[in-house]
CSV table of C-alpha atoms and ligand atoms in Angstrom, one decimal:
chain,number,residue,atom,x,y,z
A,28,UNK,CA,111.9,-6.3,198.0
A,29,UNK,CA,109.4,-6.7,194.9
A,30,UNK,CA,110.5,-3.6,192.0
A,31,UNK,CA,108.3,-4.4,189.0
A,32,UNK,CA,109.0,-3.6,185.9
A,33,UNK,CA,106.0,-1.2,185.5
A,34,UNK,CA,103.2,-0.8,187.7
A,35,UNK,CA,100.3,1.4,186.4
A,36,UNK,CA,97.6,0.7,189.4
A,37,UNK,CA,99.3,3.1,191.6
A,38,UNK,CA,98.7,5.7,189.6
A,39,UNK,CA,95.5,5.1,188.7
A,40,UNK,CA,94.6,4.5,192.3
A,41,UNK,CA,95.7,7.5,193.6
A,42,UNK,CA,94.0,9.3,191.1
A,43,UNK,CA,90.6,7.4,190.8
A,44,UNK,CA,88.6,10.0,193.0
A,45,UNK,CA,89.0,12.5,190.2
A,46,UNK,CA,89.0,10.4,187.4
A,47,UNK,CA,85.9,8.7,188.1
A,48,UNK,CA,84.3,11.9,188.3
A,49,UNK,CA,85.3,13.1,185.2
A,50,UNK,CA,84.6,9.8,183.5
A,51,UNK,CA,81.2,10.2,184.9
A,52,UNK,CA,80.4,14.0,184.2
A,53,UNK,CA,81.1,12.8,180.4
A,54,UNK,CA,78.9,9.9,180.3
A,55,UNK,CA,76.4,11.7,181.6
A,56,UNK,CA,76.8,14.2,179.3
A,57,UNK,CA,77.3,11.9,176.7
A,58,UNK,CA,80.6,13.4,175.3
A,59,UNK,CA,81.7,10.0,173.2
A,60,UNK,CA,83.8,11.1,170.4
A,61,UNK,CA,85.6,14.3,170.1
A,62,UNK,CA,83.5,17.3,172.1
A,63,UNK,CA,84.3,19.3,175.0
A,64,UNK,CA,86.7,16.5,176.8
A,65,UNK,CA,88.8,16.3,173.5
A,66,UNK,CA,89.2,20.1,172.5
A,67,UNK,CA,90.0,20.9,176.8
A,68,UNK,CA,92.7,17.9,176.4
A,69,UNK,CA,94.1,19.7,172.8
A,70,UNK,CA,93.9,23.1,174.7
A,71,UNK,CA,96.2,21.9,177.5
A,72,UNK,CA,98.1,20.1,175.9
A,73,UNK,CA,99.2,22.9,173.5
A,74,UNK,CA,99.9,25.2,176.1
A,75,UNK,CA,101.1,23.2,179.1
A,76,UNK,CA,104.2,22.0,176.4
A,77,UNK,CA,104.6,24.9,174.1
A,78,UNK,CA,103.0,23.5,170.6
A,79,UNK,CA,100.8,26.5,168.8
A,80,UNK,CA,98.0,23.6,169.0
A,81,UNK,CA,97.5,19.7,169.0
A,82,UNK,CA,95.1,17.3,167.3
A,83,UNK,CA,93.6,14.0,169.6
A,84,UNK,CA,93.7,10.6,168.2
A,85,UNK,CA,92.5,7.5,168.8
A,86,UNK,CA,96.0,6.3,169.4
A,87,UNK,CA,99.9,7.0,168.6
A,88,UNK,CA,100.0,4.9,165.2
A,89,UNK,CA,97.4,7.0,163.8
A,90,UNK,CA,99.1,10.3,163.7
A,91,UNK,CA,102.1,8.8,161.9
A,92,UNK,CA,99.7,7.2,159.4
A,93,UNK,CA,98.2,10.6,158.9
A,94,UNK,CA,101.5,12.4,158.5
A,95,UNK,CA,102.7,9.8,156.0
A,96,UNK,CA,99.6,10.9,153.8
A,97,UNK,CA,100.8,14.8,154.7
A,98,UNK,CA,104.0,14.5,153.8
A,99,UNK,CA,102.7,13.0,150.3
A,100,UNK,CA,104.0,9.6,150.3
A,101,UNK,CA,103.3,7.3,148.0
A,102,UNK,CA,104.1,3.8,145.9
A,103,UNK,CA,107.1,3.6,145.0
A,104,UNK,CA,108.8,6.4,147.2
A,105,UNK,CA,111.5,5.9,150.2
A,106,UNK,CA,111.5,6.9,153.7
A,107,UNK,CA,114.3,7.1,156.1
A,108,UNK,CA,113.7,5.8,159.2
A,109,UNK,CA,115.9,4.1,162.3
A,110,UNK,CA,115.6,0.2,162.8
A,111,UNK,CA,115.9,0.0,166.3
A,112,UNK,CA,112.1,1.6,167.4
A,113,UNK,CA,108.6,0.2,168.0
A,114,UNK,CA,107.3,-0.8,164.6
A,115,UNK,CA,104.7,2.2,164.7
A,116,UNK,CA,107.2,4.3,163.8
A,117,UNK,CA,107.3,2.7,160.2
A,118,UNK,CA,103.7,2.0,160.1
A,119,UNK,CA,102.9,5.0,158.4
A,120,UNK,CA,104.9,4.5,155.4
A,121,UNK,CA,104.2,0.9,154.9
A,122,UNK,CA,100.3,1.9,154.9
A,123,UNK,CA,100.3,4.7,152.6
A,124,UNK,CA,102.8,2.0,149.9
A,125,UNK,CA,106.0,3.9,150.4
A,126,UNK,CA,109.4,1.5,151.4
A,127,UNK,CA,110.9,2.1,154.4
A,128,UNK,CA,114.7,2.6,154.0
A,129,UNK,CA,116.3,1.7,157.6
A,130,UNK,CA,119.5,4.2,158.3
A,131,UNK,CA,121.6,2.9,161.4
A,132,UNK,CA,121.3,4.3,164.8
A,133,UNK,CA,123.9,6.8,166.5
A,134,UNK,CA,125.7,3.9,169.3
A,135,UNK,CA,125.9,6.4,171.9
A,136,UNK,CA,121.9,7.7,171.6
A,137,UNK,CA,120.2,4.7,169.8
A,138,UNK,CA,118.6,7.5,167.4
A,139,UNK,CA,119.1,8.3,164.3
A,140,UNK,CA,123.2,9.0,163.4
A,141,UNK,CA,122.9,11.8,160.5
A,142,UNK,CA,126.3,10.6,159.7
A,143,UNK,CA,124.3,8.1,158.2
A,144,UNK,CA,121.7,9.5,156.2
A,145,UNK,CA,123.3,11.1,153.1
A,146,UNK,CA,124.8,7.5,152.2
A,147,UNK,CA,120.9,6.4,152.1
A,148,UNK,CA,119.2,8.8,150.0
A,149,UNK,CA,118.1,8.2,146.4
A,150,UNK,CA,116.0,10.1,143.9
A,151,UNK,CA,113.2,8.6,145.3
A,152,UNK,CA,113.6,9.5,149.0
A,153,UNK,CA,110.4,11.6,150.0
A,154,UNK,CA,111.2,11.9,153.9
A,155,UNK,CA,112.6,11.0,156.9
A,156,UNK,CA,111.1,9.8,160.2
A,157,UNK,CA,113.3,10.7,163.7
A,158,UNK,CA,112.5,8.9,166.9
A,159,UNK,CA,113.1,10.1,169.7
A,160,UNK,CA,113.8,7.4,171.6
A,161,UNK,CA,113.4,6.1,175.0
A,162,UNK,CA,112.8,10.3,175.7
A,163,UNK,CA,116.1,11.6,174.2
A,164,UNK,CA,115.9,14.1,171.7
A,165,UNK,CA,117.1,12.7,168.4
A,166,UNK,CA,120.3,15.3,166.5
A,167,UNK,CA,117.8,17.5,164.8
A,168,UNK,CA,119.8,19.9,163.4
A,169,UNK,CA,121.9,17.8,161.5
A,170,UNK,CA,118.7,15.7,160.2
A,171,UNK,CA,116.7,19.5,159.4
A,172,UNK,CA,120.1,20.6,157.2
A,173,UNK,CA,120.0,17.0,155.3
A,174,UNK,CA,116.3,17.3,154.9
A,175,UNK,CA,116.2,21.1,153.9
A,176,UNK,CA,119.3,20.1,151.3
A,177,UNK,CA,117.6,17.0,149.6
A,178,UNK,CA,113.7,18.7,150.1
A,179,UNK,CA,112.6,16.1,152.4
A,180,UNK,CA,109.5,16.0,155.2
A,181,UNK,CA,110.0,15.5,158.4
A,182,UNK,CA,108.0,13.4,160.8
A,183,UNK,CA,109.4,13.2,164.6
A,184,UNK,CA,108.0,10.6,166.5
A,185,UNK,CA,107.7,11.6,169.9
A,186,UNK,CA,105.9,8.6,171.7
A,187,UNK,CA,108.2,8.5,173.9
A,188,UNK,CA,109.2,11.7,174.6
A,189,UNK,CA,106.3,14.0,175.7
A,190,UNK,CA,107.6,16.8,177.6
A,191,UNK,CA,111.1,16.5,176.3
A,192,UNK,CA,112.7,19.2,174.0
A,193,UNK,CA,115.7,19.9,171.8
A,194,UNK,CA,117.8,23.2,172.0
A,195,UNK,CA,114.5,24.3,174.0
A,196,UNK,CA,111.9,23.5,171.3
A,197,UNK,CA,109.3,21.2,172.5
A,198,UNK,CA,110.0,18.1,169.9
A,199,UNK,CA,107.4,18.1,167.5
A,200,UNK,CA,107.7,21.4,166.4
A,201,UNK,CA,111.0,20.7,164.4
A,202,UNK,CA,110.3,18.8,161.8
A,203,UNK,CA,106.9,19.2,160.1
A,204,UNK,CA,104.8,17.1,161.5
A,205,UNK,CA,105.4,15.2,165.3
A,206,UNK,CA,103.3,12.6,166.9
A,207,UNK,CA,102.3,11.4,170.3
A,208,UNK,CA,100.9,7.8,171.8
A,209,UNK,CA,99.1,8.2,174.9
A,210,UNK,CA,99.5,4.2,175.3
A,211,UNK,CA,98.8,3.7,178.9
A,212,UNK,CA,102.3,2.8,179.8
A,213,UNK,CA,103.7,6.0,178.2
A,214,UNK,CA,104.6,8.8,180.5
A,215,UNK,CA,101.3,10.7,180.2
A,216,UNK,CA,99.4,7.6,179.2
A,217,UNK,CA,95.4,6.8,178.6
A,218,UNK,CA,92.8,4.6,179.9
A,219,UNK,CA,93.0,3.0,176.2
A,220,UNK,CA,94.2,3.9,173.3
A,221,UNK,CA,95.1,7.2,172.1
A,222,UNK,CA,97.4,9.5,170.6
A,223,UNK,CA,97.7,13.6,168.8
A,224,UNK,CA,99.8,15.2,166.1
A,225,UNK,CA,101.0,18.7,166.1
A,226,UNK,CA,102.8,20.6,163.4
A,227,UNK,CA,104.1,24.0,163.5
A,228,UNK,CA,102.2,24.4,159.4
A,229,UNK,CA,99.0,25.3,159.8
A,230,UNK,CA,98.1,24.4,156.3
A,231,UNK,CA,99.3,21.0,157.3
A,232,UNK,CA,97.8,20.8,161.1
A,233,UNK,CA,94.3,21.4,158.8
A,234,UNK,CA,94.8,18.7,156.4
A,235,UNK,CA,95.0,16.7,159.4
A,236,UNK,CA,92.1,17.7,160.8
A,237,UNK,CA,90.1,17.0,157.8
A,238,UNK,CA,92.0,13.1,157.4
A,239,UNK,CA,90.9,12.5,161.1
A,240,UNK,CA,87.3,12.6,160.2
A,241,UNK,CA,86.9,10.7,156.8
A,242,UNK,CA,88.5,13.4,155.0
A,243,UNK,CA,85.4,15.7,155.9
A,244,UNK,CA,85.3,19.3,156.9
A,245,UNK,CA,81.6,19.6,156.0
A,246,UNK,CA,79.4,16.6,157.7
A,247,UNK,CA,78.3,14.5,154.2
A,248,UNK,CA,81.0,16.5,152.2
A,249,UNK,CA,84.5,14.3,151.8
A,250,UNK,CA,87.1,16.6,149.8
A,251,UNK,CA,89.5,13.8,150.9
A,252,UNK,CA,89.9,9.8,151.3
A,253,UNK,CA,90.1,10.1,155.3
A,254,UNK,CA,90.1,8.0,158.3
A,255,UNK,CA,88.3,7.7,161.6
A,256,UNK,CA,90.9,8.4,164.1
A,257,UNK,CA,88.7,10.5,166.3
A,258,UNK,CA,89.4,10.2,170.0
A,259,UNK,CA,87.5,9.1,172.5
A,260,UNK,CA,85.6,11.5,175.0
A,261,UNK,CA,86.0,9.3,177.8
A,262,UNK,CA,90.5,9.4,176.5
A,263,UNK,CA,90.2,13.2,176.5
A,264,UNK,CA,88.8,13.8,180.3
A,265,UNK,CA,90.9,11.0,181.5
A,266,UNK,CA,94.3,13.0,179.8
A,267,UNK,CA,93.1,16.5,181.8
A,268,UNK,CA,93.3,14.4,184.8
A,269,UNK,CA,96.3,13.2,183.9
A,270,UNK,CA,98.0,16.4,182.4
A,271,UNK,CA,98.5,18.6,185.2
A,272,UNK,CA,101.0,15.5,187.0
A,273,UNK,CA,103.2,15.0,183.8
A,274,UNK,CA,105.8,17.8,185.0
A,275,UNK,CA,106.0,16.2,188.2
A,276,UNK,CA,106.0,12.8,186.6
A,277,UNK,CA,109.2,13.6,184.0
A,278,UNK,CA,111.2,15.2,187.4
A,279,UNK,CA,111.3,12.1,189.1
A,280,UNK,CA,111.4,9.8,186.2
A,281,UNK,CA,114.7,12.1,185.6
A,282,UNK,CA,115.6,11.9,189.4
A,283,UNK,CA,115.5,8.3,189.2
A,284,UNK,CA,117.6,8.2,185.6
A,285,UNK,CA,120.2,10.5,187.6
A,286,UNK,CA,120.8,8.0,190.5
A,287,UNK,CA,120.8,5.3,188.1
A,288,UNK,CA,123.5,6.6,186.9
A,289,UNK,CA,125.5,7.9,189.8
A,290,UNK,CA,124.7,4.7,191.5
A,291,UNK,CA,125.2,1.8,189.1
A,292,UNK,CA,128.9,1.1,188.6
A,293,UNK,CA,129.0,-2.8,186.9
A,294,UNK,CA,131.6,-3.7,185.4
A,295,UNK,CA,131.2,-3.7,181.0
A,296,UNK,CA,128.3,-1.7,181.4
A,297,UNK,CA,126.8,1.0,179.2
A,298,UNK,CA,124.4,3.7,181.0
A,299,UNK,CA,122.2,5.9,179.2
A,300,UNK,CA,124.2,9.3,177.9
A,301,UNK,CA,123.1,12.7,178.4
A,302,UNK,CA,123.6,15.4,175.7
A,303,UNK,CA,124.2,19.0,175.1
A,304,UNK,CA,120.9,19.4,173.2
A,305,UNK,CA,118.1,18.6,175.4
A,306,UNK,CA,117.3,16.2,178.6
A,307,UNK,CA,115.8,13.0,177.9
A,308,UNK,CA,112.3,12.5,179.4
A,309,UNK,CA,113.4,9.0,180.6
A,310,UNK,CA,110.4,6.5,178.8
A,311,UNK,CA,112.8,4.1,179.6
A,312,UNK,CA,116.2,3.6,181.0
A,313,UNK,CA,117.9,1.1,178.8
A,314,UNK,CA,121.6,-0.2,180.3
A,315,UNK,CA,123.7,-2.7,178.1
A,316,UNK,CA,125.6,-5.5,179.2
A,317,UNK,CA,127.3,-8.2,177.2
A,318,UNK,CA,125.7,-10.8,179.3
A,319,UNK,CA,122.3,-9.5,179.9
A,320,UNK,CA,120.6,-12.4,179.6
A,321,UNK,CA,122.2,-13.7,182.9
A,322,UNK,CA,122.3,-10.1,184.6
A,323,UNK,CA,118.4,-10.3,183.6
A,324,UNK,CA,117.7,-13.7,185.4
A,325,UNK,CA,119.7,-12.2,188.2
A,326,UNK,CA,117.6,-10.0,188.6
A,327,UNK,CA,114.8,-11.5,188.4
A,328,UNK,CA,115.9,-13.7,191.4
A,329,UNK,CA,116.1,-10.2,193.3
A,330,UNK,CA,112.2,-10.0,192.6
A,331,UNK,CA,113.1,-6.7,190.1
A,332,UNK,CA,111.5,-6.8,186.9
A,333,UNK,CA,113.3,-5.7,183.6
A,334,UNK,CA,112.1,-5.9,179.4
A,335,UNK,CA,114.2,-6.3,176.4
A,336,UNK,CA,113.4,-3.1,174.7
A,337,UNK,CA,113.6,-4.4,171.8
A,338,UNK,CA,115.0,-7.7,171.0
A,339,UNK,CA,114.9,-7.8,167.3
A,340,UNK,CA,115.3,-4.3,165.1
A,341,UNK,CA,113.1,-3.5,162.5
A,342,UNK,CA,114.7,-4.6,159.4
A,343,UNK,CA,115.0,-8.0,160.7
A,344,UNK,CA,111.5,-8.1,161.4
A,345,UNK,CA,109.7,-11.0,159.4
A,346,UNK,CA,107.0,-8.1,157.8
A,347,UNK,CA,110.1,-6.7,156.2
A,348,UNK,CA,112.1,-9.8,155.2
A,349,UNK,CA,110.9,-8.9,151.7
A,350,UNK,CA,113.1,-5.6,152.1
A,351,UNK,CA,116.2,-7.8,152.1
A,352,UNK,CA,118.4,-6.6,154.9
A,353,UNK,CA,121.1,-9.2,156.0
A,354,UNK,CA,121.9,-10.2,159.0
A,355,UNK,CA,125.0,-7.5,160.1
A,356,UNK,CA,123.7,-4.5,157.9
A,357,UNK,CA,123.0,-2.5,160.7
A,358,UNK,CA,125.4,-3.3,163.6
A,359,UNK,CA,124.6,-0.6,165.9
A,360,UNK,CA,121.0,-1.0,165.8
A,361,UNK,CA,121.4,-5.4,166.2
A,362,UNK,CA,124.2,-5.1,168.7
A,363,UNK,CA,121.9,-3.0,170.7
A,364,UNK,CA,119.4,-5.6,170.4
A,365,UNK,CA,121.6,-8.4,171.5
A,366,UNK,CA,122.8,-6.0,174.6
A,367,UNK,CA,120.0,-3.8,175.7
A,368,UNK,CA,117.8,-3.9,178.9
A,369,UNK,CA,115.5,-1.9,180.2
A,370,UNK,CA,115.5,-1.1,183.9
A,371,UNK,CA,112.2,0.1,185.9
A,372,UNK,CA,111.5,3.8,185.6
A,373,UNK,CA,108.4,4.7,186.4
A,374,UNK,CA,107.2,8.1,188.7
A,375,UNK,CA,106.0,5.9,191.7
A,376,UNK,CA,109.3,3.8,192.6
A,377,UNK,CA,110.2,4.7,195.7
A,378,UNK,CA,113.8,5.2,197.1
A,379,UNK,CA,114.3,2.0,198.6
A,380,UNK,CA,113.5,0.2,195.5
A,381,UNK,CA,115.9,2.6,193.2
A,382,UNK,CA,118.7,1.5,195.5
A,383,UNK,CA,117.4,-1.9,195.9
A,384,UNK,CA,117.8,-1.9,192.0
A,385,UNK,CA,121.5,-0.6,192.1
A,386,UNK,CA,122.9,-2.4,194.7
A,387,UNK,CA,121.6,-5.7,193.1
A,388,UNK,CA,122.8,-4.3,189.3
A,389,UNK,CA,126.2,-3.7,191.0
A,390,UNK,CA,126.1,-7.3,192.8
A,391,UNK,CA,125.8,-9.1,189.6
B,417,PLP,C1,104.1,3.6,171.5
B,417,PLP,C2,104.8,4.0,170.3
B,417,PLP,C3,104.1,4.4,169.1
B,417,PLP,C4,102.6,4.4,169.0
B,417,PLP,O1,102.0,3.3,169.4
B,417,PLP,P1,100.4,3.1,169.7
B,417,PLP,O2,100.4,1.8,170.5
B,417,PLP,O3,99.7,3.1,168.4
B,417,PLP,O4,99.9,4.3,170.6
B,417,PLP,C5,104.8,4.9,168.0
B,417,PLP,N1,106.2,4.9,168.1
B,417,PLP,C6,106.9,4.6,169.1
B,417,PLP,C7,108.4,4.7,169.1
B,417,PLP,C8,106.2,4.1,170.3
B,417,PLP,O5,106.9,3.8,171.3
């Protein structure tokens, strides 16, 4: 039986009827960048997950970009961040000339450990930036009290973990500014690229507004050094599509997560935790296993497919060899590189495959 690792056709088959139509009603009405489409998809968004309101973007790097420039970074300043992430999630700082500063990972979560964070901070640290990844809600108390005490800003980046929330606040709303990629392999994902910010400061939601469209609240009239990170029309009716299915979508990507774990019992492996604090939305399922490598090609000849999500961590990435991090200076982060793999997850498996997947993770 063939389990790939992702499949996005079926999706997009079964919903092609409705999307095509709502492609089509904005071509026709020629709806290209931000309009109707865009404002609906910020209007459902908000309310279907609980944020006072949400700005579209032309994908998930953007936002953090433009909360790097809210949260005032500059040359010369530091910002905290985890090392075991998609890149994107340091982006932002690099761009605007501020230094990342990587603070291990938590080896039961893979986010953030606040334990860590006081050791890390200088005079010159201007913020933090939480993932939470893989859908878990990073600890954000503990990061708001170190924040709050050193007078940091806050970015969460939620890519993964639309839908998810901590303590029963949707994340994004903690800190002050949280962003979203609607990536098409994210768990409310885009034809193309795409992405939004929210931010429970309205002062700083407006600022955003303005950076989104060259810095411009007045057509001609730039008050601010902006960007073009509009959204697409065509992203925006293809999301309120989408929308409606995501709750649906994060049950049984959490169904799935839940027989994983009842069901996979291998020897030296480590499953996925849950916590007190909120449920994880399940982007991915990442196990660990001293010998993934071979339980991969295992695997592999059981027709399942599985990623390395991610192989090298961020401060051993060649862009930031000029950062200096050793080899061994962040052992959670790099053993979790050296251990991790990601099993499929995705809404459409059906339950002959999730068992197909534990019986042959078992059999290894
Ligand atoms: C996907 C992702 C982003 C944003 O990526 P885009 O490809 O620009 O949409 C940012 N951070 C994390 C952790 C991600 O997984």
């Amino acid at each position: 039986m063939k389990v790939p690792f992702l499949d996005l056709s079926l999706q997009h088959q079964a919903l092609r009827t409705e999307a095509l139509a709502a492609l089509a009603a904005t071509y026709d009405a020629t709806r290209f960048c931000l309009g109707k489409d865009v404002e609906d998809f910020e209007k459902a968004f908000s309310s279907t997950l609980g944020y006072p309101r949400a700005l579209g973007l032309n994908s998930g790097t953007s936002p953090l970009h433009v909360a790097a420039v809210l949260g005032e970074f500059g040359r010369g300043d530091e910002v905290i961040a985890p090392p075991f992430t998609f890149i994107s999630t340091v982006w932002g700082i690099s761009y605007v000339g501020a230094t990342p500063v990587f603070v291990d990972v938590d080896a039961a979560t893979f986010n953030l450990d606040p334990a860590k964070i006081e050791a890390a901070i200088t005079p010159r640290t201007k913020g933090i930036v939480a993932v939470h990844l893989f859908g878990q809600p990073a600890q954000m108390d503990e990061i708001l009290a170190i924040a709050k005490k050193h007078g940091l800003f806050v970015i969460e980046d939620c890519a993964q973990a639309v839908g998810a929330r901590y303590k029963g606040t949707p994340v994004g709303l903690l800190g002050d500014a949280g962003t979203f990629s609607f990536y098409p392999t994210k768990n409310l994902g885009g034809c193309g690229e795409g992405g939004a910010l929210v931010s429970k400061n309205d002062a700083l939601f407006e600022n955003a507004k303005l950076l989104r469209v060259h810095g411009s609240g007045r057509r001609y009239y730039h008050d601010h050094v902006g960007f073009n990170f509009r959204m697409d029309g065509f992203q925006g009716a293809l999301l309120n599509v989408k929308l409606p299915h995501l709750g649906k979508w994060t049950a049984r990507r959490q169904a799935i997560a839940k027989r994983y774990r009842e069901g996979i019992t291998l020897a030296d492996t480590i499953l996925p935790v849950t916590v007190p604090w909120g449920e994880s939305v399940y982007h991915q399922f990442t196990i660990r296993h001293p010998r993934r490598e071979a339980l991969r090609e295992h695997l592999a000849k059981h027709e399942i497919g599985t990623d390395l999500i991610y192989p090298v961590p961020l401060h051993r990435q060649q862009c930031y060899a000029g950062l200096g991090y050793a080899e061994g200076s962040m052992p959670v982060a790099e053993k979790a590189c050296a251990t991790c793999v990601s099993l499929p997850i995705f809404p459409e498996l059906t339950e002959a495959q999730v068992e197909h997947v534990i019986t042959t993770v078992n059999a290894f």
